[in-house]
Amino acid sequence: MRIDNIAWDIEPDIVKRFLPPRSLPPDHPQPIHICIDRHDGRTKDYMYIEVASQAAAKRILQTRQNVPMPGGKATGGRTRVVTISQVTHRELLCELRPGSKAELIWLLELCEAALSTDPAPSPATPVLGRLRHQAAVSAGKRVHYIKYRQSPFHALMSIMSKLRGPESPAYWDVFYVASGAIALLATSLKSGGPDRSTDDQLLQHMSSLFDTCFGRRIAPVPHDQSP
């Protein structure tokens, strides 16, 4: 389903609270897809959700059509009346599919910018390699457009949730970018950045999805230990 006219600082938890109970499939790793411009991080004015059943979709249309949905912290929760429509799964895939390897590198840069306004590169780590260095070059320059700190990570997880295994054209590019994003989160947590609780939950969620997609787990770095 597609939801239009959303706030530019919308967050997944706001969407969950807005929807009727049991609207989302409980076993889906990433049923909420908040779309962002992968170049500058701006939230688009529409998003997608995957619902539990046709009955759930009908209930959403009956009870949430043309209803105000709250925004996030940046707008003080200001509401916007949203319109909701049923769309094909193909439309969702077309929205989420990376257009190029560059788009994924930009997304990693956005993850970097979201966690720190300091554009100076951090020490390279084995899982980041060249992509990590490229991301560091422009990290921090786009943070102005990121109104919800975790949005680039959620955008990456939306892409990950639609991978079809190694036959997916972007499989290995997503693997390396997701590895880098997880390392960024772990490093941020270790350095005592803001929103530690939220970032820790995000790290666990992303690591679990990584394991599902690629059949291997990246162990999060303990907060109180050195590498």
Coordinates of N, CA and C in Angstrom, one line a residue:
M1 N 0.8 -1.2 0.0 CA 0.0 0.0 0.0 C 0.9 1.2 0.0
R2 N 0.4 2.3 -0.6 CA 1.1 3.5 -0.7 C 0.4 4.6 0.1
I3 N 1.2 5.4 0.9 CA 0.6 6.5 1.7 C 1.3 7.8 1.2
D4 N 0.4 8.7 0.8 CA 0.9 10.0 0.2 C 0.7 11.1 1.2
N5 N 1.5 12.2 1.0 CA 1.4 13.4 1.8 C 1.9 13.2 3.2
I6 N 2.9 12.4 3.4 CA 3.5 12.2 4.7 C 4.4 13.3 5.1
A7 N 4.7 13.5 6.4 CA 5.6 14.5 6.9 C 7.0 14.1 6.5
W8 N 7.9 15.1 6.3 CA 9.2 14.9 5.9 C 10.1 14.4 7.0
D9 N 9.6 14.3 8.3 CA 10.4 13.7 9.4 C 9.7 12.5 10.0
I10 N 8.9 11.8 9.1 CA 8.1 10.7 9.6 C 9.1 9.6 10.1
E11 N 8.7 8.8 11.1 CA 9.4 7.7 11.6 C 8.6 6.4 11.6
P12 N 9.3 5.3 11.5 CA 8.5 4.0 11.5 C 7.6 3.8 12.6
D13 N 8.0 4.2 13.8 CA 7.2 4.0 15.0 C 5.9 4.8 14.9
I14 N 6.0 6.0 14.3 CA 4.8 6.8 14.1 C 3.8 6.1 13.2
V15 N 4.3 5.5 12.1 CA 3.5 4.8 11.2 C 2.8 3.6 11.9
K16 N 3.6 2.9 12.7 CA 3.0 1.7 13.4 C 1.8 2.2 14.3
R17 N 2.0 3.3 15.0 CA 1.0 3.8 15.9 C -0.2 4.3 15.1
F18 N 0.0 4.8 13.9 CA -1.1 5.4 13.1 C -2.0 4.3 12.6
L19 N -1.4 3.1 12.2 CA -2.2 2.0 11.6 C -3.0 1.3 12.6
P20 N -4.1 0.7 12.2 CA -4.9 -0.1 13.1 C -4.1 -1.3 13.6
P21 N -4.5 -1.8 14.8 CA -3.7 -3.0 15.3 C -3.7 -4.2 14.3
R22 N -2.6 -4.9 14.3 CA -2.4 -6.1 13.5 C -2.5 -5.8 12.0
S23 N -2.1 -4.6 11.6 CA -2.1 -4.3 10.2 C -0.9 -4.9 9.5
L24 N 0.3 -4.9 10.2 CA 1.5 -5.4 9.6 C 1.8 -6.8 9.8
P25 N 2.4 -7.5 8.9 CA 2.7 -9.0 9.1 C 3.8 -9.1 10.2
P26 N 3.5 -9.9 11.2 CA 4.4 -10.0 12.4 C 5.8 -10.6 12.0
D27 N 5.8 -11.4 11.0 CA 7.1 -12.1 10.6 C 7.9 -11.4 9.5
H28 N 7.4 -10.2 9.1 CA 8.1 -9.5 8.1 C 9.2 -8.6 8.7
P29 N 10.5 -8.7 8.2 CA 11.6 -8.0 8.9 C 11.5 -6.5 8.7
Q30 N 10.9 -6.0 7.6 CA 10.9 -4.6 7.3 C 9.6 -4.3 6.4
P31 N 8.4 -4.2 7.1 CA 7.2 -4.0 6.3 C 6.9 -2.5 6.1
I32 N 7.7 -1.6 6.7 CA 7.5 -0.2 6.5 C 8.6 0.4 5.7
H33 N 8.3 1.0 4.6 CA 9.3 1.5 3.6 C 9.1 3.0 3.5
I34 N 9.9 3.8 4.2 CA 9.9 5.3 4.1 C 11.0 5.6 3.1
C35 N 10.5 6.2 2.0 CA 11.4 6.5 0.8 C 12.2 7.8 1.0
I36 N 13.5 7.7 0.7 CA 14.3 8.9 0.7 C 15.0 9.1 -0.6
D37 N 15.4 10.3 -0.9 CA 16.3 10.5 -2.0 C 17.7 10.0 -1.6
R38 N 18.2 9.1 -2.3 CA 19.5 8.4 -1.9 C 20.7 9.3 -2.1
H39 N 20.5 10.4 -2.8 CA 21.6 11.3 -3.0 C 21.8 12.3 -1.8
D40 N 20.7 12.9 -1.4 CA 20.8 14.0 -0.4 C 20.0 13.6 0.9
G41 N 19.3 12.5 1.0 CA 18.6 12.1 2.2 C 17.3 12.7 2.5
R42 N 16.8 13.5 1.5 CA 15.4 14.1 1.7 C 14.4 13.0 1.7
T43 N 13.5 13.1 2.7 CA 12.3 12.2 2.7 C 11.3 12.6 1.6
K44 N 10.9 11.6 0.8 CA 9.9 11.8 -0.2 C 8.6 12.0 0.5
D45 N 7.6 12.5 -0.3 CA 6.3 12.8 0.3 C 5.3 11.6 0.3
Y46 N 5.9 10.4 0.0 CA 5.1 9.2 0.0 C 5.9 8.0 0.5
M47 N 5.3 7.0 1.0 CA 5.9 5.8 1.5 C 5.1 4.6 1.2
Y48 N 5.6 3.4 1.5 CA 4.9 2.2 1.3 C 4.9 1.3 2.6
I49 N 3.8 0.5 2.7 CA 3.7 -0.5 3.7 C 3.3 -1.8 3.1
E50 N 3.8 -2.9 3.7 CA 3.3 -4.2 3.4 C 2.4 -4.7 4.5
V51 N 1.2 -5.1 4.2 CA 0.2 -5.4 5.2 C 0.0 -6.9 5.3
A52 N -0.6 -7.3 6.4 CA -0.7 -8.7 6.8 C -1.7 -9.5 5.9
S53 N -2.7 -8.8 5.4 CA -3.7 -9.5 4.6 C -4.6 -8.5 3.8
Q54 N -5.4 -9.0 2.9 CA -6.3 -8.2 2.2 C -7.3 -7.6 3.1
A55 N -7.7 -8.3 4.2 CA -8.6 -7.8 5.2 C -8.0 -6.6 5.9
A56 N -6.7 -6.7 6.2 CA -6.0 -5.6 6.9 C -5.9 -4.4 6.0
A57 N -5.7 -4.6 4.7 CA -5.7 -3.5 3.7 C -7.0 -2.8 3.7
K58 N -8.1 -3.6 3.6 CA -9.4 -3.0 3.6 C -9.7 -2.2 4.9
R59 N -9.3 -2.7 6.0 CA -9.5 -2.0 7.3 C -8.8 -0.7 7.3
I60 N -7.5 -0.7 6.8 CA -6.8 0.6 6.7 C -7.5 1.6 5.8
L61 N -8.0 1.2 4.7 CA -8.6 2.1 3.8 C -9.9 2.6 4.4
Q62 N -10.6 1.8 5.2 CA -11.9 2.3 5.8 C -11.6 3.2 6.9
T63 N -10.6 3.0 7.7 CA -10.4 3.8 8.9 C -9.3 4.9 8.9
R64 N -8.4 4.8 7.9 CA -7.3 5.8 7.9 C -7.2 6.6 6.6
Q65 N -8.1 6.4 5.7 CA -8.1 7.3 4.5 C -8.5 8.7 4.8
N66 N -7.7 9.7 4.4 CA -7.9 11.1 4.6 C -7.9 11.4 6.1
V67 N -7.1 10.8 6.8 CA -6.9 11.0 8.3 C -5.6 11.6 8.5
P68 N -5.5 12.6 9.5 CA -4.2 13.2 9.8 C -3.2 12.2 10.4
M69 N -2.0 12.2 9.8 CA -0.9 11.4 10.4 C 0.1 12.3 11.0
P70 N 0.5 12.1 12.3 CA 1.5 13.0 12.9 C 2.9 12.9 12.2
G71 N 3.6 14.0 12.4 CA 5.0 14.0 11.9 C 5.9 13.6 13.1
G72 N 7.2 13.9 12.9 CA 8.2 13.5 13.9 C 8.6 14.7 14.8
K73 N 9.7 14.6 15.4 CA 10.2 15.6 16.4 C 10.5 16.9 15.7
A74 N 11.0 16.8 14.5 CA 11.5 18.1 13.8 C 10.3 19.0 13.6
T75 N 9.1 18.5 13.3 CA 7.9 19.3 13.1 C 7.0 19.4 14.3
G76 N 7.5 18.9 15.4 CA 6.7 18.9 16.6 C 5.4 18.1 16.6
G77 N 5.5 17.0 15.7 CA 4.3 16.1 15.6 C 3.2 16.7 14.8
R78 N 3.5 17.8 14.1 CA 2.4 18.4 13.2 C 1.8 17.4 12.3
T79 N 0.5 17.3 12.2 CA -0.2 16.3 11.4 C -0.4 16.8 9.9
R80 N -0.5 15.8 9.0 CA -0.8 16.0 7.6 C -1.8 15.0 7.2
V81 N -2.8 15.4 6.5 CA -3.9 14.5 6.0 C -3.3 13.6 4.9
V82 N -3.3 12.3 5.1 CA -2.7 11.4 4.1 C -3.8 10.7 3.3
T83 N -3.4 10.3 2.1 CA -4.2 9.5 1.2 C -3.5 8.1 1.0
I84 N -4.3 7.1 1.0 CA -3.8 5.7 1.0 C -4.4 5.0 -0.2
S85 N -3.6 4.2 -0.9 CA -4.0 3.4 -2.0 C -3.3 2.1 -2.1
Q86 N -4.0 1.1 -2.7 CA -3.4 -0.2 -2.9 C -2.6 -0.1 -4.2
V87 N -1.4 -0.7 -4.2 CA -0.5 -0.7 -5.4 C 0.0 -2.1 -5.5
T88 N 0.7 -2.3 -6.6 CA 1.3 -3.6 -6.9 C 2.6 -3.8 -6.2
H89 N 3.0 -5.0 -6.0 CA 4.3 -5.3 -5.4 C 5.4 -4.9 -6.3
R90 N 5.1 -4.9 -7.6 CA 6.1 -4.5 -8.6 C 6.4 -3.0 -8.5
E91 N 5.4 -2.2 -8.1 CA 5.7 -0.7 -7.9 C 6.7 -0.5 -6.7
L92 N 6.4 -1.3 -5.7 CA 7.3 -1.2 -4.5 C 8.7 -1.6 -4.9
L93 N 8.9 -2.7 -5.6 CA 10.2 -3.2 -6.0 C 10.9 -2.1 -6.9
C94 N 10.2 -1.5 -7.8 CA 10.8 -0.5 -8.7 C 11.3 0.7 -7.8
E95 N 10.5 1.0 -6.8 CA 10.9 2.1 -5.9 C 12.2 1.8 -5.1
L96 N 12.3 0.6 -4.6 CA 13.4 0.2 -3.8 C 14.6 -0.2 -4.5
R97 N 14.5 -0.7 -5.7 CA 15.7 -1.3 -6.5 C 16.7 -0.2 -6.7
P98 N 18.0 -0.4 -6.3 CA 19.0 0.6 -6.6 C 19.2 0.8 -8.1
G99 N 19.3 2.1 -8.5 CA 19.5 2.3 -9.9 C 21.0 2.1 -10.4
S100 N 21.9 2.2 -9.4 CA 23.3 2.0 -9.7 C 24.1 1.7 -8.4
K101 N 25.3 1.3 -8.6 CA 26.2 1.2 -7.4 C 26.4 2.5 -6.7
A102 N 26.4 3.6 -7.5 CA 26.6 4.9 -6.9 C 25.5 5.2 -5.9
E103 N 24.3 4.8 -6.2 CA 23.2 5.1 -5.3 C 23.5 4.5 -3.9
L104 N 24.0 3.3 -3.9 CA 24.3 2.6 -2.7 C 25.4 3.2 -1.9
I105 N 26.4 3.7 -2.6 CA 27.5 4.4 -2.0 C 27.0 5.7 -1.4
W106 N 26.1 6.4 -2.1 CA 25.5 7.6 -1.5 C 24.8 7.3 -0.2
L107 N 24.1 6.2 -0.3 CA 23.3 5.8 0.9 C 24.2 5.5 2.1
L108 N 25.4 4.9 1.9 CA 26.3 4.7 2.9 C 26.9 6.1 3.4
E109 N 27.1 7.0 2.5 CA 27.5 8.4 2.9 C 26.4 9.0 3.8
L110 N 25.1 8.8 3.5 CA 24.1 9.3 4.3 C 24.1 8.7 5.7
C111 N 24.3 7.4 5.8 CA 24.4 6.7 7.1 C 25.5 7.4 7.9
E112 N 26.7 7.7 7.3 CA 27.8 8.3 7.9 C 27.4 9.7 8.4
A113 N 26.7 10.5 7.5 CA 26.3 11.8 7.9 C 25.3 11.9 9.0
A114 N 24.4 10.9 9.0 CA 23.4 10.8 10.1 C 24.0 10.6 11.5
L115 N 25.1 9.9 11.5 CA 25.7 9.6 12.8 C 26.7 10.7 13.3
S116 N 27.2 11.5 12.4 CA 28.2 12.5 12.8 C 28.2 13.6 11.8
T117 N 28.3 14.8 12.4 CA 28.4 16.0 11.5 C 29.9 16.3 11.2
D118 N 30.8 15.5 11.7 CA 32.2 15.6 11.4 C 32.6 14.9 10.1
P119 N 33.0 15.6 9.0 CA 33.3 15.0 7.8 C 34.6 14.3 7.7
A120 N 35.4 14.4 8.8 CA 36.7 13.7 8.7 C 36.6 12.2 8.8
P121 N 37.3 11.4 8.0 CA 37.1 10.0 8.0 C 37.6 9.4 9.3
S122 N 36.9 8.4 9.8 CA 37.4 7.6 10.9 C 38.4 6.6 10.5
P123 N 39.1 5.9 11.4 CA 40.1 4.9 11.0 C 39.4 3.8 10.2
A124 N 40.0 3.4 9.1 CA 39.4 2.3 8.3 C 39.3 1.0 9.0
T125 N 38.3 0.2 8.7 CA 38.2 -1.1 9.3 C 38.0 -2.1 8.2
P126 N 38.3 -3.4 8.5 CA 38.4 -4.4 7.5 C 37.1 -4.5 6.7
V127 N 35.9 -4.4 7.3 CA 34.6 -4.6 6.6 C 34.3 -3.4 5.8
L128 N 34.9 -2.2 5.9 CA 34.5 -1.1 5.2 C 35.4 -0.9 3.9
G129 N 36.7 -1.0 4.0 CA 37.6 -0.9 2.9 C 37.4 0.4 2.1
R130 N 37.4 0.2 0.8 CA 37.3 1.4 -0.1 C 36.0 2.1 0.0
L131 N 34.9 1.4 0.1 CA 33.6 2.1 0.2 C 33.5 3.0 1.4
R132 N 34.1 2.5 2.5 CA 34.1 3.3 3.8 C 34.9 4.6 3.6
H133 N 36.0 4.5 2.8 CA 36.8 5.7 2.6 C 36.0 6.7 1.7
Q134 N 35.4 6.2 0.7 CA 34.6 7.1 -0.2 C 33.5 7.7 0.5
A135 N 32.8 7.0 1.4 CA 31.7 7.6 2.2 C 32.2 8.7 3.1
A136 N 33.4 8.5 3.7 CA 33.9 9.5 4.6 C 34.2 10.9 3.9
V137 N 34.5 10.9 2.6 CA 34.9 12.1 1.9 C 33.8 13.1 2.0
S138 N 32.5 12.7 1.9 CA 31.4 13.7 1.9 C 30.5 13.5 3.1
A139 N 30.8 12.7 4.0 CA 30.0 12.5 5.2 C 29.9 13.9 6.0
G140 N 28.7 14.2 6.4 CA 28.5 15.4 7.2 C 28.0 16.5 6.3
K141 N 28.2 16.5 5.0 CA 27.7 17.6 4.2 C 26.2 17.6 3.9
R142 N 25.6 16.4 4.1 CA 24.2 16.3 3.8 C 23.3 16.1 5.0
V143 N 23.9 16.3 6.2 CA 23.1 16.0 7.4 C 22.0 17.0 7.6
H144 N 22.1 18.1 6.9 CA 21.0 19.1 7.0 C 19.7 18.6 6.5
Y145 N 19.7 17.7 5.5 CA 18.5 17.2 4.9 C 18.0 15.9 5.6
I146 N 18.7 15.4 6.6 CA 18.3 14.2 7.3 C 17.5 14.6 8.5
K147 N 16.2 14.5 8.5 CA 15.4 15.0 9.6 C 15.1 13.9 10.7
Y148 N 15.3 12.6 10.3 CA 15.1 11.5 11.2 C 16.4 10.7 11.1
R149 N 17.1 10.7 12.2 CA 18.5 10.2 12.3 C 18.7 8.8 11.7
Q150 N 17.8 8.0 11.9 CA 18.0 6.6 11.5 C 17.4 6.3 10.1
S151 N 16.9 7.3 9.4 CA 16.2 7.1 8.1 C 17.1 6.5 7.0
P152 N 18.4 6.8 6.9 CA 19.2 6.1 5.9 C 19.4 4.7 6.1
F153 N 19.5 4.3 7.4 CA 19.6 2.9 7.8 C 18.3 2.1 7.4
H154 N 17.2 2.7 7.7 CA 15.9 2.1 7.4 C 15.8 1.9 5.9
A155 N 16.2 2.9 5.2 CA 16.1 2.9 3.7 C 17.0 1.7 3.2
L156 N 18.2 1.5 3.8 CA 19.0 0.4 3.4 C 18.4 -0.9 3.7
M157 N 17.7 -1.0 4.9 CA 17.1 -2.3 5.3 C 15.9 -2.6 4.4
S158 N 15.2 -1.6 3.8 CA 14.2 -1.8 2.9 C 14.7 -2.5 1.6
I159 N 15.9 -2.0 1.2 CA 16.5 -2.6 0.0 C 16.9 -4.1 0.4
M160 N 17.5 -4.3 1.5 CA 18.0 -5.6 1.9 C 16.8 -6.6 2.0
S161 N 15.6 -6.1 2.4 CA 14.5 -7.0 2.6 C 14.0 -7.6 1.3
K162 N 14.4 -7.0 0.2 CA 13.9 -7.4 -1.2 C 14.9 -8.2 -2.0
L163 N 16.1 -8.4 -1.4 CA 17.1 -9.2 -2.1 C 16.6 -10.6 -2.3
R164 N 16.9 -11.2 -3.5 CA 16.5 -12.6 -3.8 C 17.7 -13.5 -3.8
G165 N 18.7 -13.2 -3.0 CA 19.8 -14.0 -2.9 C 20.9 -13.6 -3.9
P166 N 22.0 -14.4 -4.1 CA 23.1 -14.0 -5.0 C 22.7 -13.6 -6.4
E167 N 21.5 -14.1 -6.9 CA 21.1 -13.8 -8.2 C 20.6 -12.3 -8.4
S168 N 20.4 -11.6 -7.3 CA 20.0 -10.2 -7.3 C 21.2 -9.4 -7.9
P169 N 21.0 -8.6 -8.9 CA 22.1 -7.8 -9.5 C 23.0 -7.0 -8.5
A170 N 22.3 -6.5 -7.5 CA 23.0 -5.6 -6.5 C 23.4 -6.4 -5.3
Y171 N 23.4 -7.7 -5.3 CA 23.6 -8.5 -4.1 C 24.9 -8.1 -3.3
W172 N 26.0 -8.2 -4.1 CA 27.3 -8.0 -3.4 C 27.5 -6.5 -3.1
D173 N 27.0 -5.6 -3.9 CA 27.1 -4.2 -3.5 C 26.4 -3.9 -2.2
V174 N 25.2 -4.5 -2.1 CA 24.4 -4.3 -0.9 C 25.1 -4.9 0.3
F175 N 25.7 -6.1 0.1 CA 26.5 -6.7 1.1 C 27.6 -5.8 1.7
Y176 N 28.4 -5.2 0.8 CA 29.5 -4.4 1.3 C 28.9 -3.1 2.0
V177 N 27.9 -2.5 1.4 CA 27.3 -1.3 2.0 C 26.7 -1.6 3.3
A178 N 25.9 -2.7 3.4 CA 25.3 -3.0 4.7 C 26.3 -3.3 5.7
S179 N 27.4 -4.0 5.3 CA 28.5 -4.2 6.3 C 29.1 -2.9 6.8
G180 N 29.3 -2.0 5.9 CA 29.8 -0.7 6.3 C 28.8 0.1 7.3
A181 N 27.5 0.0 7.0 CA 26.5 0.7 7.8 C 26.5 0.1 9.2
I182 N 26.6 -1.2 9.3 CA 26.6 -1.9 10.6 C 27.8 -1.5 11.4
A183 N 29.0 -1.4 10.7 CA 30.2 -1.0 11.4 C 30.1 0.4 11.9
L184 N 29.5 1.3 11.1 CA 29.3 2.7 11.5 C 28.4 2.7 12.8
L185 N 27.3 2.0 12.8 CA 26.5 2.0 14.0 C 27.2 1.5 15.2
A186 N 27.9 0.4 15.1 CA 28.7 -0.2 16.2 C 29.7 0.8 16.7
T187 N 30.4 1.5 15.8 CA 31.4 2.5 16.2 C 30.8 3.6 16.9
S188 N 29.6 4.1 16.4 CA 28.9 5.2 17.1 C 28.5 4.8 18.5
L189 N 28.0 3.6 18.7 CA 27.6 3.1 20.0 C 28.8 3.0 20.9
K190 N 29.9 2.6 20.4 CA 31.1 2.4 21.2 C 31.6 3.8 21.7
S191 N 31.4 4.8 20.9 CA 31.9 6.1 21.2 C 31.0 6.9 22.1
G192 N 29.8 6.3 22.4 CA 28.9 7.0 23.3 C 28.0 8.1 22.6
G193 N 27.6 7.9 21.4 CA 26.8 8.9 20.7 C 25.4 9.0 21.2
P194 N 24.7 10.0 20.7 CA 23.3 10.2 21.2 C 22.4 9.0 20.8
D195 N 21.2 8.9 21.4 CA 20.2 7.9 21.0 C 20.7 6.5 21.1
R196 N 21.5 6.2 22.2 CA 22.1 4.9 22.3 C 21.1 3.8 22.3
S197 N 20.0 4.0 23.0 CA 19.0 2.9 23.0 C 18.4 2.6 21.7
T198 N 18.1 3.7 21.0 CA 17.5 3.5 19.6 C 18.5 2.9 18.7
D199 N 19.7 3.4 18.7 CA 20.8 2.9 17.8 C 21.1 1.4 18.1
D200 N 21.0 1.1 19.4 CA 21.3 -0.3 19.7 C 20.2 -1.3 19.2
Q201 N 19.0 -0.8 19.3 CA 17.9 -1.6 18.7 C 18.0 -1.7 17.2
L202 N 18.4 -0.6 16.6 CA 18.6 -0.6 15.1 C 19.7 -1.5 14.7
L203 N 20.8 -1.5 15.5 CA 21.9 -2.4 15.2 C 21.5 -3.8 15.3
Q204 N 20.8 -4.2 16.3 CA 20.3 -5.6 16.4 C 19.4 -6.0 15.3
H205 N 18.5 -5.1 14.9 CA 17.6 -5.4 13.8 C 18.3 -5.5 12.5
M206 N 19.3 -4.6 12.3 CA 20.0 -4.6 11.0 C 20.9 -5.8 10.9
S207 N 21.5 -6.2 12.0 CA 22.4 -7.4 12.0 C 21.6 -8.7 11.8
S208 N 20.4 -8.7 12.4 CA 19.5 -9.9 12.1 C 19.1 -10.0 10.7
L209 N 18.8 -8.8 10.1 CA 18.4 -8.8 8.7 C 19.5 -9.2 7.8
F210 N 20.7 -8.7 8.1 CA 21.9 -9.0 7.4 C 22.2 -10.6 7.4
D211 N 22.0 -11.2 8.5 CA 22.1 -12.6 8.7 C 21.1 -13.3 7.8
T212 N 19.9 -12.8 7.8 CA 18.9 -13.4 6.9 C 19.2 -13.3 5.4
C213 N 19.7 -12.2 5.0 CA 20.0 -11.9 3.6 C 21.3 -12.6 3.1
F214 N 22.3 -12.7 4.0 CA 23.6 -13.1 3.5 C 24.1 -14.4 4.2
G215 N 23.3 -14.9 5.1 CA 23.7 -16.2 5.8 C 24.9 -16.1 6.6
R216 N 25.2 -15.0 7.1 CA 26.3 -14.8 8.0 C 26.0 -13.6 8.9
R217 N 26.6 -13.6 10.1 CA 26.3 -12.5 11.0 C 27.5 -11.7 11.3
I218 N 27.3 -10.4 11.3 CA 28.4 -9.5 11.8 C 28.1 -9.3 13.3
A219 N 29.1 -9.6 14.1 CA 28.9 -9.5 15.5 C 29.1 -8.0 15.9
P220 N 28.0 -7.4 16.6 CA 28.2 -6.0 17.0 C 29.3 -5.9 18.0
V221 N 30.0 -4.7 17.9 CA 31.1 -4.5 18.8 C 30.6 -4.1 20.2
P222 N 31.1 -4.8 21.3 CA 30.6 -4.5 22.6 C 30.9 -3.0 22.9
H223 N 30.0 -2.3 23.6 CA 30.1 -0.9 23.8 C 31.3 -0.6 24.7
D224 N 31.7 -1.5 25.6 CA 32.7 -1.1 26.6 C 34.0 -1.8 26.4
Q225 N 34.2 -2.3 25.1 CA 35.5 -3.0 24.8 C 36.1 -2.3 23.6
S226 N 37.5 -2.4 23.6 CA 38.2 -1.9 22.5 C 38.1 -2.9 21.3
P227 N 38.4 -2.5 20.1 CA 38.4 -3.5 19.0 C 39.5 -4.6 19.2

